[in-house]
Tab-separated table of C-alpha atoms in Angstrom:
chain	number	residue	atom	x	y	z
A	1	MET	CA	5.181	-43.118	23.471
A	2	ASP	CA	2.057	-42.319	25.601
A	3	THR	CA	-1.463	-42.708	24.276
A	4	ALA	CA	-1.990	-38.975	23.822
A	5	THR	CA	1.134	-38.758	21.733
A	6	ASP	CA	0.022	-41.752	19.599
A	7	ARG	CA	-3.321	-40.109	18.943
A	8	ALA	CA	-1.671	-36.779	17.919
A	9	ILE	CA	0.656	-38.539	15.413
A	10	GLU	CA	-2.196	-40.453	13.868
A	11	MET	CA	-4.480	-37.375	13.756
A	12	PHE	CA	-1.834	-35.495	11.664
A	13	ASP	CA	-0.912	-38.523	9.403
A	14	LEU	CA	2.562	-38.647	10.937
A	15	PRO	CA	4.725	-41.953	10.975
A	16	HIS	CA	5.350	-43.841	14.155
A	17	LEU	CA	9.079	-43.852	14.675
A	18	GLY	CA	11.412	-44.144	17.622
A	19	GLN	CA	10.294	-47.521	18.964
A	20	ASP	CA	13.801	-48.991	19.082
A	21	PRO	CA	15.901	-46.963	21.588
A	22	ALA	CA	19.133	-48.426	20.229
A	23	HIS	CA	18.412	-47.088	16.734
A	24	THR	CA	18.541	-43.376	15.448
A	25	TYR	CA	15.762	-42.805	13.073
A	26	ARG	CA	16.230	-40.265	10.268
A	27	LEU	CA	13.012	-38.579	9.329
A	28	GLY	CA	12.908	-36.257	6.225
A	29	ILE	CA	10.512	-33.393	6.404
A	30	MET	CA	9.836	-32.038	2.831
A	31	GLY	CA	8.294	-28.565	3.514
A	32	GLY	CA	6.718	-26.406	0.864
A	33	THR	CA	3.425	-24.746	-0.242
A	34	PHE	CA	2.927	-27.602	-2.936
A	35	ASP	CA	0.878	-25.275	-5.065
A	36	PRO	CA	0.803	-27.653	-6.957
A	37	ILE	CA	3.255	-30.342	-6.083
A	38	HIS	CA	5.452	-31.455	-9.087
A	39	ASN	CA	8.044	-33.985	-10.162
A	40	GLY	CA	10.846	-31.899	-8.956
A	41	HIS	CA	9.615	-32.106	-5.338
A	42	LEU	CA	9.369	-35.860	-5.742
A	43	VAL	CA	12.734	-36.394	-7.183
A	44	ALA	CA	14.371	-34.101	-4.631
A	45	ALA	CA	12.753	-36.116	-1.796
A	46	GLU	CA	13.784	-39.427	-3.256
A	47	GLN	CA	17.288	-38.354	-3.746
A	48	ALA	CA	17.442	-37.197	-0.134
A	49	TYR	CA	16.048	-40.447	0.994
A	50	ASP	CA	18.700	-42.361	-0.846
A	51	ASP	CA	21.717	-40.040	-0.296
A	52	LEU	CA	21.124	-39.382	3.408
A	53	GLY	CA	19.813	-42.884	4.386
A	54	LEU	CA	16.445	-41.453	5.572
A	55	ASP	CA	13.825	-43.881	6.979
A	56	LEU	CA	10.880	-41.835	5.556
A	57	VAL	CA	10.123	-38.567	4.019
A	58	VAL	CA	7.000	-36.666	5.223
A	59	PHE	CA	5.646	-34.096	2.787
A	60	MET	CA	4.118	-31.381	4.793
A	61	PRO	CA	2.121	-28.768	2.873
A	62	ALA	CA	2.524	-25.362	4.549
A	63	GLY	CA	-0.553	-24.227	6.477
A	64	ASN	CA	-0.763	-20.455	6.409
A	65	PRO	CA	2.831	-19.627	5.433
A	66	ALA	CA	4.351	-16.504	6.760
A	67	PHE	CA	6.189	-15.725	3.559
A	68	LYS	CA	3.020	-15.776	1.377
A	69	GLN	CA	0.676	-13.540	3.474
A	70	ASP	CA	0.323	-11.207	0.516
A	71	LYS	CA	-0.184	-13.904	-2.170
A	72	ARG	CA	-3.073	-15.948	-3.272
A	73	VAL	CA	-2.537	-19.500	-2.073
A	74	THR	CA	-4.764	-22.544	-2.939
A	75	SER	CA	-6.736	-23.985	0.112
A	76	GLY	CA	-4.807	-26.283	2.350
A	77	GLU	CA	-7.235	-29.106	1.562
A	78	ASP	CA	-6.644	-28.906	-2.093
A	79	ARG	CA	-2.809	-28.756	-1.528
A	80	TYR	CA	-2.876	-31.606	0.919
A	81	ALA	CA	-5.075	-33.784	-1.496
A	82	MET	CA	-2.711	-33.258	-4.415
A	83	THR	CA	0.232	-34.081	-2.169
A	84	LEU	CA	-1.418	-37.215	-0.976
A	85	LEU	CA	-2.107	-38.307	-4.500
A	86	ALA	CA	1.406	-37.610	-5.617
A	87	THR	CA	3.141	-39.590	-2.842
A	88	SER	CA	0.653	-42.468	-2.474
A	89	ASP	CA	2.542	-44.978	-4.655
A	90	ASN	CA	5.901	-44.496	-2.987
A	91	PRO	CA	6.342	-46.749	0.321
A	92	HIS	CA	8.759	-44.335	1.843
A	93	PHE	CA	6.694	-41.147	1.290
A	94	THR	CA	3.873	-39.952	3.389
A	95	ALA	CA	1.789	-36.780	3.392
A	96	SER	CA	0.876	-34.945	6.629
A	97	ARG	CA	-1.814	-32.571	7.733
A	98	PHE	CA	0.482	-31.301	10.594
A	99	GLU	CA	0.669	-27.694	9.247
A	100	ILE	CA	-2.561	-27.229	7.318
A	101	ASP	CA	-4.680	-28.163	10.512
A	102	ARG	CA	-2.959	-25.707	12.689
A	103	ASP	CA	-4.461	-22.307	13.369
A	104	GLY	CA	-2.742	-19.026	12.542
A	105	VAL	CA	0.511	-18.296	10.639
A	106	THR	CA	2.677	-21.291	10.443
A	107	TYR	CA	6.474	-20.972	11.002
A	108	THR	CA	9.156	-23.672	10.414
A	109	ALA	CA	10.620	-23.283	13.830
A	110	ASP	CA	7.201	-23.913	15.600
A	111	THR	CA	6.711	-26.895	13.326
A	112	LEU	CA	10.082	-28.422	14.295
A	113	ARG	CA	9.568	-27.674	18.051
A	114	LEU	CA	6.176	-29.392	17.957
A	115	LEU	CA	7.665	-32.485	16.134
A	116	HIS	CA	10.453	-32.666	18.821
A	117	GLY	CA	7.616	-32.740	21.410
A	118	LEU	CA	5.954	-35.620	19.706
A	119	TYR	CA	9.033	-37.882	18.971
A	120	PRO	CA	11.698	-39.334	21.267
A	121	ASP	CA	15.160	-38.181	21.130
A	122	ASN	CA	16.399	-40.933	18.847
A	123	VAL	CA	14.499	-39.344	15.889
A	124	ALA	CA	16.591	-36.893	13.917
A	125	PHE	CA	14.876	-34.434	11.551
A	126	PHE	CA	16.150	-33.472	8.089
A	127	PHE	CA	14.354	-30.392	6.705
A	128	ILE	CA	14.409	-30.597	2.880
A	129	THR	CA	13.909	-27.242	1.084
A	130	GLY	CA	15.207	-25.368	-1.962
A	131	ALA	CA	18.729	-23.991	-2.033
A	132	ASP	CA	17.296	-20.432	-2.628
A	133	ALA	CA	15.469	-20.668	0.632
A	134	ILE	CA	18.693	-21.584	2.480
A	135	ALA	CA	20.038	-18.176	1.882
A	136	ASP	CA	17.020	-16.612	3.538
A	137	ILE	CA	16.637	-19.128	6.324
A	138	VAL	CA	18.907	-17.085	8.607
A	139	THR	CA	16.326	-14.270	8.697
A	140	TRP	CA	13.396	-16.660	9.355
A	141	ARG	CA	11.564	-16.510	12.769
A	142	ASP	CA	13.623	-18.239	15.485
A	143	ALA	CA	16.349	-19.201	13.076
A	144	GLY	CA	18.555	-20.356	15.918
A	145	ASP	CA	16.003	-22.941	16.869
A	146	ILE	CA	15.847	-24.202	13.262
A	147	ALA	CA	19.588	-24.635	13.311
A	148	ARG	CA	19.400	-26.518	16.561
A	149	LEU	CA	16.431	-28.722	15.855
A	150	ALA	CA	17.170	-30.012	12.182
A	151	HIS	CA	19.737	-30.828	9.712
A	152	LEU	CA	19.101	-28.808	6.638
A	153	VAL	CA	18.892	-30.263	3.070
A	154	ALA	CA	19.230	-27.801	0.297
A	155	ALA	CA	18.064	-29.152	-3.046
A	156	THR	CA	19.363	-27.338	-6.000
A	157	ARG	CA	19.310	-27.665	-9.769
A	158	PRO	CA	22.401	-28.180	-11.928
A	159	GLY	CA	24.453	-25.096	-12.416
A	160	TYR	CA	22.931	-23.178	-9.584
A	161	ASP	CA	25.369	-20.829	-7.937
A	162	LEU	CA	25.615	-21.842	-4.344
A	163	SER	CA	28.293	-19.420	-3.432
A	164	TYR	CA	26.053	-16.719	-1.911
A	165	ALA	CA	23.972	-19.294	0.001
A	166	ARG	CA	27.167	-20.811	1.518
A	167	ARG	CA	28.502	-17.371	2.518
A	168	VAL	CA	25.311	-16.480	4.174
A	169	ILE	CA	25.152	-19.838	6.080
A	170	GLU	CA	28.784	-19.681	7.062
A	171	GLY	CA	28.522	-16.042	8.206
A	172	SER	CA	25.438	-16.660	10.344
A	173	ALA	CA	25.514	-16.426	14.111
A	174	TYR	CA	23.846	-19.913	14.116
A	175	ASP	CA	25.468	-23.324	13.662
A	176	PHE	CA	23.431	-24.537	10.648
A	177	ASP	CA	24.205	-28.171	9.413
A	178	VAL	CA	23.502	-28.097	5.666
A	179	THR	CA	23.792	-30.760	3.008
A	180	TYR	CA	23.511	-29.623	-0.626
A	181	LEU	CA	21.844	-31.894	-3.192
A	182	GLU	CA	22.029	-31.328	-6.884
A	183	VAL	CA	18.633	-32.526	-8.426
A	184	PRO	CA	18.159	-32.325	-12.321
A	185	ALA	CA	14.422	-32.088	-12.058
A	186	LEU	CA	14.501	-28.870	-9.968
A	187	ALA	CA	14.270	-26.820	-13.140
A	188	ILE	CA	10.450	-27.368	-12.708
A	189	SER	CA	8.687	-24.854	-10.403
A	190	SER	CA	5.105	-24.624	-8.981
A	191	THR	CA	4.819	-21.073	-10.544
A	192	ASP	CA	5.636	-22.450	-14.022
A	193	LEU	CA	2.928	-25.156	-13.577
A	194	ARG	CA	0.313	-22.590	-12.461
A	195	GLU	CA	1.141	-20.397	-15.474
A	196	ARG	CA	0.914	-23.348	-17.791
A	197	ALA	CA	-2.328	-24.353	-16.473
A	198	GLU	CA	-3.752	-20.771	-16.899
A	199	LEU	CA	-2.540	-20.818	-20.604
A	200	GLY	CA	-4.091	-24.271	-21.240
A	201	GLN	CA	-0.589	-25.846	-21.716
A	202	SER	CA	0.132	-29.466	-20.830
A	203	LEU	CA	1.364	-30.412	-17.406
A	204	ARG	CA	2.187	-33.988	-18.389
A	205	TYR	CA	5.490	-35.233	-17.163
A	206	LEU	CA	5.851	-32.223	-14.797
A	207	THR	CA	3.531	-33.521	-12.096
A	208	PRO	CA	1.913	-36.970	-11.585
A	209	ASP	CA	-1.141	-37.663	-13.782
A	210	SER	CA	-3.319	-38.073	-10.584
A	211	VAL	CA	-2.483	-34.490	-9.684
A	212	ILE	CA	-3.325	-33.260	-13.110
A	213	GLY	CA	-6.663	-35.003	-12.782
A	214	TYR	CA	-7.340	-33.369	-9.546
A	215	ILE	CA	-6.509	-29.965	-10.925
A	216	ARG	CA	-8.855	-30.442	-13.750
A	217	LYS	CA	-11.697	-31.924	-11.655
A	218	HIS	CA	-11.535	-29.088	-9.147
A	219	GLY	CA	-10.875	-26.188	-11.668
A	220	LEU	CA	-7.763	-25.131	-9.804
A	221	TYR	CA	-5.599	-22.275	-11.470
A	222	ASP	CA	-8.450	-21.338	-13.693
A	223	VAL	CA	-7.851	-24.655	-15.278
A	224	GLY	CA	-11.480	-25.174	-16.143
A	225	ASP	CA	-11.161	-22.729	-19.037
A	226	ALA	CA	-7.580	-23.293	-19.648
A	227	PHE	CA	-7.812	-27.018	-20.383
A	228	GLN	CA	-10.666	-26.383	-22.654
A	229	ALA	CA	-8.489	-24.216	-24.939
A	230	PRO	CA	-6.571	-27.039	-26.510
A	231	MET	CA	-9.811	-29.026	-27.087
A	232	GLN	CA	-11.368	-25.975	-28.733
A	233	ARG	CA	-8.380	-25.619	-30.957
A	234	ASP	CA	-8.556	-29.176	-31.953
A	235	ARG	CA	-12.351	-28.936	-32.780
A	236	ALA	CA	-11.580	-25.766	-34.764
A	237	LYS	CA	-8.868	-27.633	-36.839
A	238	MET	CA	-11.345	-30.399	-37.442
A	239	GLU	CA	-14.021	-28.110	-38.582
A	240	LEU	CA	-11.568	-26.283	-40.890
A	241	THR	CA	-10.382	-29.549	-42.431
A	242	SER	CA	-14.027	-30.469	-42.999
A	243	ASP	CA	-14.693	-27.172	-44.710
A	244	GLU	CA	-11.678	-27.593	-46.896
A	245	ARG	CA	-12.936	-31.019	-47.950
A	246	ASP	CA	-16.317	-29.542	-48.737
């Protein structure tokens, strides 16, 4: 690689791969909004790493995702920070700023084209996403380029009906290469976590403790008031017990 490419890879927190021309490197790209990241994402990435023999998995928080233009999304810096915290203790996980530092609406096809421009031909890309997204991917911008540039990994929860997704992929005009992975922890969703935070319910065992601490510290998802609710209930119980003793 040339010096400019090395600088770009370092700037976006991407791994250095491709040094041995006789070896094919397998790089997992875990795409998602990660608002917030949760244990389901981590387990899916770990299973893809094991089952597909990946060299590394890069967690890449979406920058300004096209499919969420009409929705409120937590800032890229906060989502990147939570992703970094969640992946920091796993030696074959890394978090990248590749999408959040790009201007404009971010599209998967653009990301894959840019990655191919940064890495040599002996680096193969495995784009990991949810099985529900696989059925929609044929309608994404430049879907043919996505099919050409990456192997798709569809993570699904046990019992999920894949028949529709398989029909859509098989009936597509593009030659998608898809591996389906059944991941028990995918019953968890970021939407559920946001709702639980807003209601003051525990997030423990759903996302790493470091992420919970970040959410509390920065008051994400209205968590400032929400996490006070259980404490207030506990104080009320203590006061009630004290009154009863009196």
